[in-house]
Short mmCIF file of C-alpha atoms and ligand atoms in Angstrom, two decimals:
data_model
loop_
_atom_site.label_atom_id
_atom_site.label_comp_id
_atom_site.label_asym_id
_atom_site.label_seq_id
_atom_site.Cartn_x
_atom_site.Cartn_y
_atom_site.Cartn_z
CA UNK A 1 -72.64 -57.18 23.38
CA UNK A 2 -68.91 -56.74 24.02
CA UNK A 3 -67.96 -53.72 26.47
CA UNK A 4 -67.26 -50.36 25.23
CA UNK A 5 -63.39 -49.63 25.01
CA UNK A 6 -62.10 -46.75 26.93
CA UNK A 7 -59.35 -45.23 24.32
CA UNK A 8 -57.40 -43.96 26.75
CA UNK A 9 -54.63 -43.36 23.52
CA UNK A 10 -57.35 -40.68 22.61
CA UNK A 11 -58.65 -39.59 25.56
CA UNK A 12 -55.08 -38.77 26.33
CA UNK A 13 -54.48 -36.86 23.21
CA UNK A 14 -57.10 -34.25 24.12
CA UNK A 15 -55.81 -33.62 27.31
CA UNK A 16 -52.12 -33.35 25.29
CA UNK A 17 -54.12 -30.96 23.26
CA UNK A 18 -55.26 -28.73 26.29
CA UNK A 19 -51.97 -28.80 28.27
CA UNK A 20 -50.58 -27.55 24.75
CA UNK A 21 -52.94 -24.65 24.38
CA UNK A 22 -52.65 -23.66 28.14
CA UNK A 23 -49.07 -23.57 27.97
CA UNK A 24 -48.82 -21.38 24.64
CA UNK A 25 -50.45 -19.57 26.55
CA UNK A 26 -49.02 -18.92 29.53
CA UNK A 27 -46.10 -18.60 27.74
CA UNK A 28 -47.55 -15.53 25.62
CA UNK A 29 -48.77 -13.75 28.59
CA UNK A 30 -45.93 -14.90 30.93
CA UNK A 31 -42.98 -15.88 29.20
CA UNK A 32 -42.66 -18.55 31.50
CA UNK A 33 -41.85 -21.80 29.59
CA UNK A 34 -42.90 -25.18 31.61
CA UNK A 35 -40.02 -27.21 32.38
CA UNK A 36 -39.77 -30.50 33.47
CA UNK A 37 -36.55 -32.22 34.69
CA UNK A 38 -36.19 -35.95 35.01
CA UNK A 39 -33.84 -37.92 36.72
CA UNK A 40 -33.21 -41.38 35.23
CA UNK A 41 -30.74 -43.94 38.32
CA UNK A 42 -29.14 -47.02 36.85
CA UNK A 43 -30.12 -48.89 33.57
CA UNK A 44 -33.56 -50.28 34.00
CA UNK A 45 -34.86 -50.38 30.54
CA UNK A 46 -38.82 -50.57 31.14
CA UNK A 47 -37.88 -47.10 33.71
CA UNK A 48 -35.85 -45.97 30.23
CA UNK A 49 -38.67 -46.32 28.38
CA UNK A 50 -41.47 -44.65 30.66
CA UNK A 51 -38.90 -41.33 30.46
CA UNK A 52 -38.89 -41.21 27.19
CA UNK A 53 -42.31 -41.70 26.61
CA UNK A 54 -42.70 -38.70 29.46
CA UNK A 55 -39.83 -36.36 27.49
CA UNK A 56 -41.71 -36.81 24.12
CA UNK A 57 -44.92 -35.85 25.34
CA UNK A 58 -43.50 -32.86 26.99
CA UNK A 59 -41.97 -32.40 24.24
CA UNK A 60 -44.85 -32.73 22.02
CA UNK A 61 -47.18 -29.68 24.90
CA UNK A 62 -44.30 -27.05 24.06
CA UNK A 63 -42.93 -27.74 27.98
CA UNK A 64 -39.44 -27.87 27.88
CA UNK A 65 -37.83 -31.58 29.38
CA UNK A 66 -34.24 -32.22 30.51
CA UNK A 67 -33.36 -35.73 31.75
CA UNK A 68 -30.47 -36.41 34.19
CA UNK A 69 -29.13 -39.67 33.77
CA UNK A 70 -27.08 -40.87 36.96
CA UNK A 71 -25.07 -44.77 36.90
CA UNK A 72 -26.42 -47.40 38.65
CA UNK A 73 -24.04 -47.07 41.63
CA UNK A 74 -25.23 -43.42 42.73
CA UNK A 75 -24.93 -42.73 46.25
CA UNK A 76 -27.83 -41.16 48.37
CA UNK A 77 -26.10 -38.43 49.43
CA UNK A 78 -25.22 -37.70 45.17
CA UNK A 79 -28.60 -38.08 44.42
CA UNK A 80 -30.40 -35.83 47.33
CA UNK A 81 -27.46 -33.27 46.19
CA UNK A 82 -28.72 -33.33 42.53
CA UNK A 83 -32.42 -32.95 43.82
CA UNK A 84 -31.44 -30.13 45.71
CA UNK A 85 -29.67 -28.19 43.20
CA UNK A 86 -32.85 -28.39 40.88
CA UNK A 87 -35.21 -27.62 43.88
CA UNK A 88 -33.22 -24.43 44.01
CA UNK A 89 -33.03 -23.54 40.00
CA UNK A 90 -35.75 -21.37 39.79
CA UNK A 91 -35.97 -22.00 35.83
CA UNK A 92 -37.15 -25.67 36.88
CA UNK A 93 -41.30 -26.25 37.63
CA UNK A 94 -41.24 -30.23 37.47
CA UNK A 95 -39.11 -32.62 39.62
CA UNK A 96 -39.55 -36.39 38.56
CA UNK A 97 -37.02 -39.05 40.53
CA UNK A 98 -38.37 -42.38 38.25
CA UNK A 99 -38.92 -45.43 40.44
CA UNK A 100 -37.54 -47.74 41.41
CA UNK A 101 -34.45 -46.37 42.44
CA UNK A 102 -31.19 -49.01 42.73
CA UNK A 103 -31.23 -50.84 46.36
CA UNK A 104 -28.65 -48.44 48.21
CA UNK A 105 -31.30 -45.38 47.30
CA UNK A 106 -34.15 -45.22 50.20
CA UNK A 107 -37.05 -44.06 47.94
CA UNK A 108 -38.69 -42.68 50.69
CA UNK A 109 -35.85 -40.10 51.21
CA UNK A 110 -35.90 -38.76 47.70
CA UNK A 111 -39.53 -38.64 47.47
CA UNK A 112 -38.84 -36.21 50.27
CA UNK A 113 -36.57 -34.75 49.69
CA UNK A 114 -38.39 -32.83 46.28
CA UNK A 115 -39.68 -29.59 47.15
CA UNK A 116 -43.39 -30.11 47.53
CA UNK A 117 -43.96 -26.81 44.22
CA UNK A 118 -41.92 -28.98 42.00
CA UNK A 119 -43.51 -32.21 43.01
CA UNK A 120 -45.44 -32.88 40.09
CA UNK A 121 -46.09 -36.84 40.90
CA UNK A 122 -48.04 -35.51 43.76
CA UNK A 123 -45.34 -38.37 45.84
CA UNK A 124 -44.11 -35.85 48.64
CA UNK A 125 -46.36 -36.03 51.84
CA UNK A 126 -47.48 -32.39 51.96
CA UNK A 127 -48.82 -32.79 48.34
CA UNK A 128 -50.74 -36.26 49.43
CA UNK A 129 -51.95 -34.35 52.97
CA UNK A 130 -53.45 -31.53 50.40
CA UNK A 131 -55.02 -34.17 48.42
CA UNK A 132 -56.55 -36.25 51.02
CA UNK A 133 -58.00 -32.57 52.43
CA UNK A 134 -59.77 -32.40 49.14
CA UNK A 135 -57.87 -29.21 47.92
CA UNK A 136 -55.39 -30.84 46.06
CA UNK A 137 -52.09 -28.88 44.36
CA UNK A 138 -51.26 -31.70 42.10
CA UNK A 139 -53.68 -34.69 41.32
CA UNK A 140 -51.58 -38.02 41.37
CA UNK A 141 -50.88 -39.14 37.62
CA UNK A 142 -52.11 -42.69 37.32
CA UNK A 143 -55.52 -42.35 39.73
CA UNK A 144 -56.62 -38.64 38.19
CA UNK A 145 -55.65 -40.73 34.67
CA UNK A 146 -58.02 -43.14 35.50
CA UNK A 147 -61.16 -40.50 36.73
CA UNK A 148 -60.64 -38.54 33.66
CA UNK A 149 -61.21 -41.32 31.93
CA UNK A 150 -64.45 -42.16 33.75
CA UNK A 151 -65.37 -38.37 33.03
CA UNK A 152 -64.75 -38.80 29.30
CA UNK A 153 -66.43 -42.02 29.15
CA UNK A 154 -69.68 -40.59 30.93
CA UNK A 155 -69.47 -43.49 33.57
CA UNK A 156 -71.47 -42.55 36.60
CA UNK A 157 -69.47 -43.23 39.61
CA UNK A 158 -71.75 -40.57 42.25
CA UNK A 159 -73.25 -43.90 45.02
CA UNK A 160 -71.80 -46.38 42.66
CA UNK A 161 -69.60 -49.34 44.64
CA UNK A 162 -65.66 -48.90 43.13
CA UNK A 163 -63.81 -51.64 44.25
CA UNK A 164 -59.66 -50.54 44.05
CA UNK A 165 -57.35 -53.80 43.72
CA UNK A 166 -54.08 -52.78 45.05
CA UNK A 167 -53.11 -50.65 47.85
CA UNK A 168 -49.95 -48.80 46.83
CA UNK A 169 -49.17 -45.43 47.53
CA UNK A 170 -48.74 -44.65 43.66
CA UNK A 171 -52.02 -46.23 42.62
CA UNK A 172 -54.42 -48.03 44.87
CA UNK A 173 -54.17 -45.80 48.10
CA UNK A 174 -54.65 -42.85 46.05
CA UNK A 175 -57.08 -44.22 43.41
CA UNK A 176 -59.57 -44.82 46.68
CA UNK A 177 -59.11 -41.34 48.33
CA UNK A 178 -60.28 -40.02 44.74
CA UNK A 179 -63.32 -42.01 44.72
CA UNK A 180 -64.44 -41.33 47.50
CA UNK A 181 -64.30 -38.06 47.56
CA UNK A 182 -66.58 -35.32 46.68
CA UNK A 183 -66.95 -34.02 42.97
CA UNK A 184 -66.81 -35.55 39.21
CA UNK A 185 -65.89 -39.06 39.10
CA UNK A 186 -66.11 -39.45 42.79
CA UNK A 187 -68.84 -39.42 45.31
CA UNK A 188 -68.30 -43.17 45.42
CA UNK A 189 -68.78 -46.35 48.06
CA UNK A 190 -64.97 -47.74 47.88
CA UNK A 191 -63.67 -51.09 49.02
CA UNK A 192 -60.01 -51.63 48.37
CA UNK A 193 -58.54 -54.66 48.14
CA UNK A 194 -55.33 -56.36 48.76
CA UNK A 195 -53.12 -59.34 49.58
CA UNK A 196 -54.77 -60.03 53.07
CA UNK A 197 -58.15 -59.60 51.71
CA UNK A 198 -60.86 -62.51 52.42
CA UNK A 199 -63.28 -63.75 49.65
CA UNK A 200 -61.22 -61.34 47.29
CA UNK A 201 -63.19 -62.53 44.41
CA UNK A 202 -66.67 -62.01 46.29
CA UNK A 203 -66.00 -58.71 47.05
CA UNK A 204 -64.52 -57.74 43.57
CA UNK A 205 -67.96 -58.91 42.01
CA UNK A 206 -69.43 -56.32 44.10
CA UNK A 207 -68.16 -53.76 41.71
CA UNK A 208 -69.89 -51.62 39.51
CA UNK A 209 -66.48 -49.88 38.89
CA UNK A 210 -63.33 -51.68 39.15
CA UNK A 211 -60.07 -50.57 38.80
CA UNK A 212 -57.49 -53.16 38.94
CA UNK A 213 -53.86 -52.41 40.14
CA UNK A 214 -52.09 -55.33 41.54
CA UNK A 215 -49.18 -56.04 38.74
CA UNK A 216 -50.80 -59.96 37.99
CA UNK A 217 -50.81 -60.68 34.79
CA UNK A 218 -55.10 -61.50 34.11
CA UNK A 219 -55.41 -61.83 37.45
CA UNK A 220 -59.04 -60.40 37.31
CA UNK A 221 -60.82 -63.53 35.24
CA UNK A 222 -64.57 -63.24 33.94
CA UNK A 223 -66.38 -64.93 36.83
CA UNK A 224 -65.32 -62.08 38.94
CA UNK A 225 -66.64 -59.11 37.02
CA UNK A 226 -70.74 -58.24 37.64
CA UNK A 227 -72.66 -58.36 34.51
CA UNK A 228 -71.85 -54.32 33.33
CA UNK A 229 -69.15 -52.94 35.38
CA UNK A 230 -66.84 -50.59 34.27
CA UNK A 231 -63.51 -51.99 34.18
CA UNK A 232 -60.30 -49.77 34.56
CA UNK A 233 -57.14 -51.91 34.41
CA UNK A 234 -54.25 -50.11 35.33
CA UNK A 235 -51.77 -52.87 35.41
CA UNK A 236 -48.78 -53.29 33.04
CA UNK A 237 -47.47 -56.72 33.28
CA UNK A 238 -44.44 -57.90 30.78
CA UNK A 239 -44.70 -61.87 29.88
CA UNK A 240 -43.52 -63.70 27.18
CA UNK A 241 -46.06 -62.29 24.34
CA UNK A 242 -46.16 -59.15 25.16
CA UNK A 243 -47.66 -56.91 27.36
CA UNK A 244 -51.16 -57.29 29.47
CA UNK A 245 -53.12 -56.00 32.15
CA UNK A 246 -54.05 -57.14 35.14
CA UNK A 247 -57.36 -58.41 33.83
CA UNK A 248 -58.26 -61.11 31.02
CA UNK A 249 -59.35 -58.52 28.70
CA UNK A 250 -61.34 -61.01 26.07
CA UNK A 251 -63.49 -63.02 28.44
CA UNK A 252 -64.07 -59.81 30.76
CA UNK A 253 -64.93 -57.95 28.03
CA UNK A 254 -68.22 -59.88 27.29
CA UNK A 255 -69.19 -59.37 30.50
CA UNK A 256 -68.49 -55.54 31.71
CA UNK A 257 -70.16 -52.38 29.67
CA UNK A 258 -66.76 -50.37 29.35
CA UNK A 259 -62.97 -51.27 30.38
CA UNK A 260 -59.70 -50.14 28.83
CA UNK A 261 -56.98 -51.80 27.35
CA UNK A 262 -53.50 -52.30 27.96
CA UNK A 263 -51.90 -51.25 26.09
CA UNK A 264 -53.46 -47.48 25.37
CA UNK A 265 -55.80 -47.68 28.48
CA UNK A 266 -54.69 -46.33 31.40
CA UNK A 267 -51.04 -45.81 30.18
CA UNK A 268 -51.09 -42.49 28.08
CA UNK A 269 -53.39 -40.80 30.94
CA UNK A 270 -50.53 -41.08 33.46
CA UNK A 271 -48.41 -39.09 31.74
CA UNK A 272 -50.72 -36.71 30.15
CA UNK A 273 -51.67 -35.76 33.75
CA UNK A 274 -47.77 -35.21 34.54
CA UNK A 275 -47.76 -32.71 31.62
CA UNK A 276 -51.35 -30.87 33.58
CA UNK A 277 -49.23 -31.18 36.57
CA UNK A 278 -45.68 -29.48 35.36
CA UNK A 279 -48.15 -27.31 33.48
CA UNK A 280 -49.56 -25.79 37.00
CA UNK A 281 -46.33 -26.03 38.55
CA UNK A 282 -44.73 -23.79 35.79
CA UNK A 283 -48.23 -21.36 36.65
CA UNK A 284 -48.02 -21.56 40.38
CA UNK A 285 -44.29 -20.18 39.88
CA UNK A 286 -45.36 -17.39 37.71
CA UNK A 287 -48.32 -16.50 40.06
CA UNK A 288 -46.07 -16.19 42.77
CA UNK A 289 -43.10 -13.82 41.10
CA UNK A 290 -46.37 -11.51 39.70
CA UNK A 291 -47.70 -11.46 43.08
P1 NDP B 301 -47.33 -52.48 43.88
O1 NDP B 301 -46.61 -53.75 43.68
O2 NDP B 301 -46.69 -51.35 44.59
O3 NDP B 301 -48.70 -52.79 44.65
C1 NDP B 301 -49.48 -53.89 44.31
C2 NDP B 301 -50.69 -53.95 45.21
O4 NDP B 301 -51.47 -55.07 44.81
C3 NDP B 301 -50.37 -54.15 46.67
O5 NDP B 301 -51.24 -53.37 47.45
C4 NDP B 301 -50.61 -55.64 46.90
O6 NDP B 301 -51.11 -55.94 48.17
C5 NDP B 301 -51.70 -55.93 45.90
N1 NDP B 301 -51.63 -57.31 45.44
C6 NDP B 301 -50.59 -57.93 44.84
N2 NDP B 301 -50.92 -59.20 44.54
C7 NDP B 301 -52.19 -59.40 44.99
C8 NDP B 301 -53.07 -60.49 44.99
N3 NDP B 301 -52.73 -61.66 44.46
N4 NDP B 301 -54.31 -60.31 45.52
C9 NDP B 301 -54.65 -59.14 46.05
N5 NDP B 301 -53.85 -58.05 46.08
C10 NDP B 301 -52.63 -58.19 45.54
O7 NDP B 301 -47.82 -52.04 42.43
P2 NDP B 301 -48.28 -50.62 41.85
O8 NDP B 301 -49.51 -50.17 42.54
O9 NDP B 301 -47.15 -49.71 41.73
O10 NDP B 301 -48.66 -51.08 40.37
C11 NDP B 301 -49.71 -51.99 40.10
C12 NDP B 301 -49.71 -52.30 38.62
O11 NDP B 301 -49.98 -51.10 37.90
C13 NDP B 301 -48.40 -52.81 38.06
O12 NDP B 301 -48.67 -53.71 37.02
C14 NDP B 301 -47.73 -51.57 37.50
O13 NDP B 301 -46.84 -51.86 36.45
C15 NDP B 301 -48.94 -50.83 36.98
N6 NDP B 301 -48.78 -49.37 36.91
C16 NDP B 301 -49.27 -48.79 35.78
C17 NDP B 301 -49.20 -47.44 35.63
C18 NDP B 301 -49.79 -46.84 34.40
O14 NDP B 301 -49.48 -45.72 34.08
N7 NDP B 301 -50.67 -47.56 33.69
C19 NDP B 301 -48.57 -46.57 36.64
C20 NDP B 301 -48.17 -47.28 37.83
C21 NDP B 301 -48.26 -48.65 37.93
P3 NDP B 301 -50.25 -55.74 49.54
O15 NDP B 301 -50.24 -54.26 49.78
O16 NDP B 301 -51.06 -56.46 50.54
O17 NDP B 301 -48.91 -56.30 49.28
#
């Protein structure tokens, strides 16, 4: 029997719906609206497109959205200027610098250079300290995508093995801490994976929940999947037909019990946790001028 499908388009549009409802409501009792500033460097189209896709669904919540578009040749020093001006507008709750920034731009810098309350990709290292602590202010987007998606699929993950593939500070690094911590869709063994790692295949097999985040187009092929994993592919690779994940979705999906597409997988989750996040942002601020 072919693998349940995660639909993380619908999965997403419930936690759309919640982040909607909260912020009416904070707005009611507040009359602080949520507002989320992006800041768009150079002309990468696929970054162009994620932005969007973030302004419409913030959009679509009731939180407001402003994007900052800067040219290509934008200077460090412009840039950190721009980030501290909205650090200091008090009407602003969400920061988000899209990556990758153009070579003369040290990433690292920006990231930051955010103030940690408006750092609603959970990027700046205070926010990451707080998370590996286990008392998190902001959950990072793509990994908390990815457990919410576990939650909502009533996968099991408490002394399960969760192989990560990837080791990125955006996805992998993060996606492990998660699982291994205490709480709902945690409480699991990890092994992460990575460029260096021996018998990668082997050890990927060992998986009763994999989630896959390497950018290789099908990298993950059938005879690496145990019979009924759960199969999270987080990967967004463009080739010539389209778009696909990092796992061969057809022939894998005979083989696991869930996994998600790509598209409307893992996608829609990432930035329906950005809205959660600019939603507590926008709640932290108005916590802290009541109190
Ligand atoms: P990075 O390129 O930053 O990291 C890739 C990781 O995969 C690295 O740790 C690298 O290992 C490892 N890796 C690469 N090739 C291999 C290989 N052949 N075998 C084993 N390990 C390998 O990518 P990201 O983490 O940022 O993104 C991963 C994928 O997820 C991309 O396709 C990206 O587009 C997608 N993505 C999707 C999001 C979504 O919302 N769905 C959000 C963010 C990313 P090493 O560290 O040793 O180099």
């Amino acid at each position: 029997m072919p693998a349940q499908l995660i639909d993380g388009k619908a999965i997403s549009a419930k936690v759309r719906e919640e982040v909607a409802a909260d912020v009416r409501h904070l707005i009611d009792t507040t009359g602080v609206e949520p507002h989320l500033v992006a800041v768009l460097v150079g002309d990468d189209p696929a970054s162009a497109i994620y932005v969007r896709g973030k302004q419409k669904a913030c959009e679509k919540a009731g939180i407001r959205s402003t994007l900052h578009r800067l040219p290509a040749e934008t200077t460090q020093q412009q840039l950190t200027d721009l980030v501290q001006q909205l650090n200091a507008d008090a009407t602003v709750h969400g920061i988000l610098v899209q990556l990758p920034l153009p070579d003369q731009i040290d990433p690292v810098a920006i990231i930051d250079a955010v103030a940690p309350e408006k750092d609603v990709d959970c990027f700046h290292p205070e926010n990451v300290g707080l998370m590996v602590q286990g008392r998190p202010r902001f959950l990072p987007c793509t990994p908390h995508g990815c457990q919410r998606l576990l939650i909502e699929s009533d996968v099991e993950t408490s002394g399960k093995h969760a192989v990560v593939l990837g080791r990125s500070e955006i996805v992998g690094k993060p996606m492990a801490l998660l699982l291994m911590q205490r709480g709902l869709a945690a409480d699991a063994t990890v092994t992460v994976c990575h460029s260096r790692t021996r018998d990668l295949a082997e050890q990927v097999r060992q998986a009763d929940i994999l989630v896959a985040a390497i950018g290789r187009p099908k990298f993950v092929t059938a005879d690496m999947v145990k019979p009924g994993a759960v199969v999270i592919d987080v990967g967004i690779n463009r080739v010539d037909d389209g778009i696909v994940g990092d796992v061969d979705f057809e022939p894998v999906r005979e083989i696991a019990s869930a996994i998600t597409p790509v598209p409307g997988g893992v996608g829609p989750m990432t930035i329906a946790v950005l809205l959660q996040n600019t939603l507590k942002a926008a709640r932290l601020l108005a916590e802290q001028s009541a109190g």
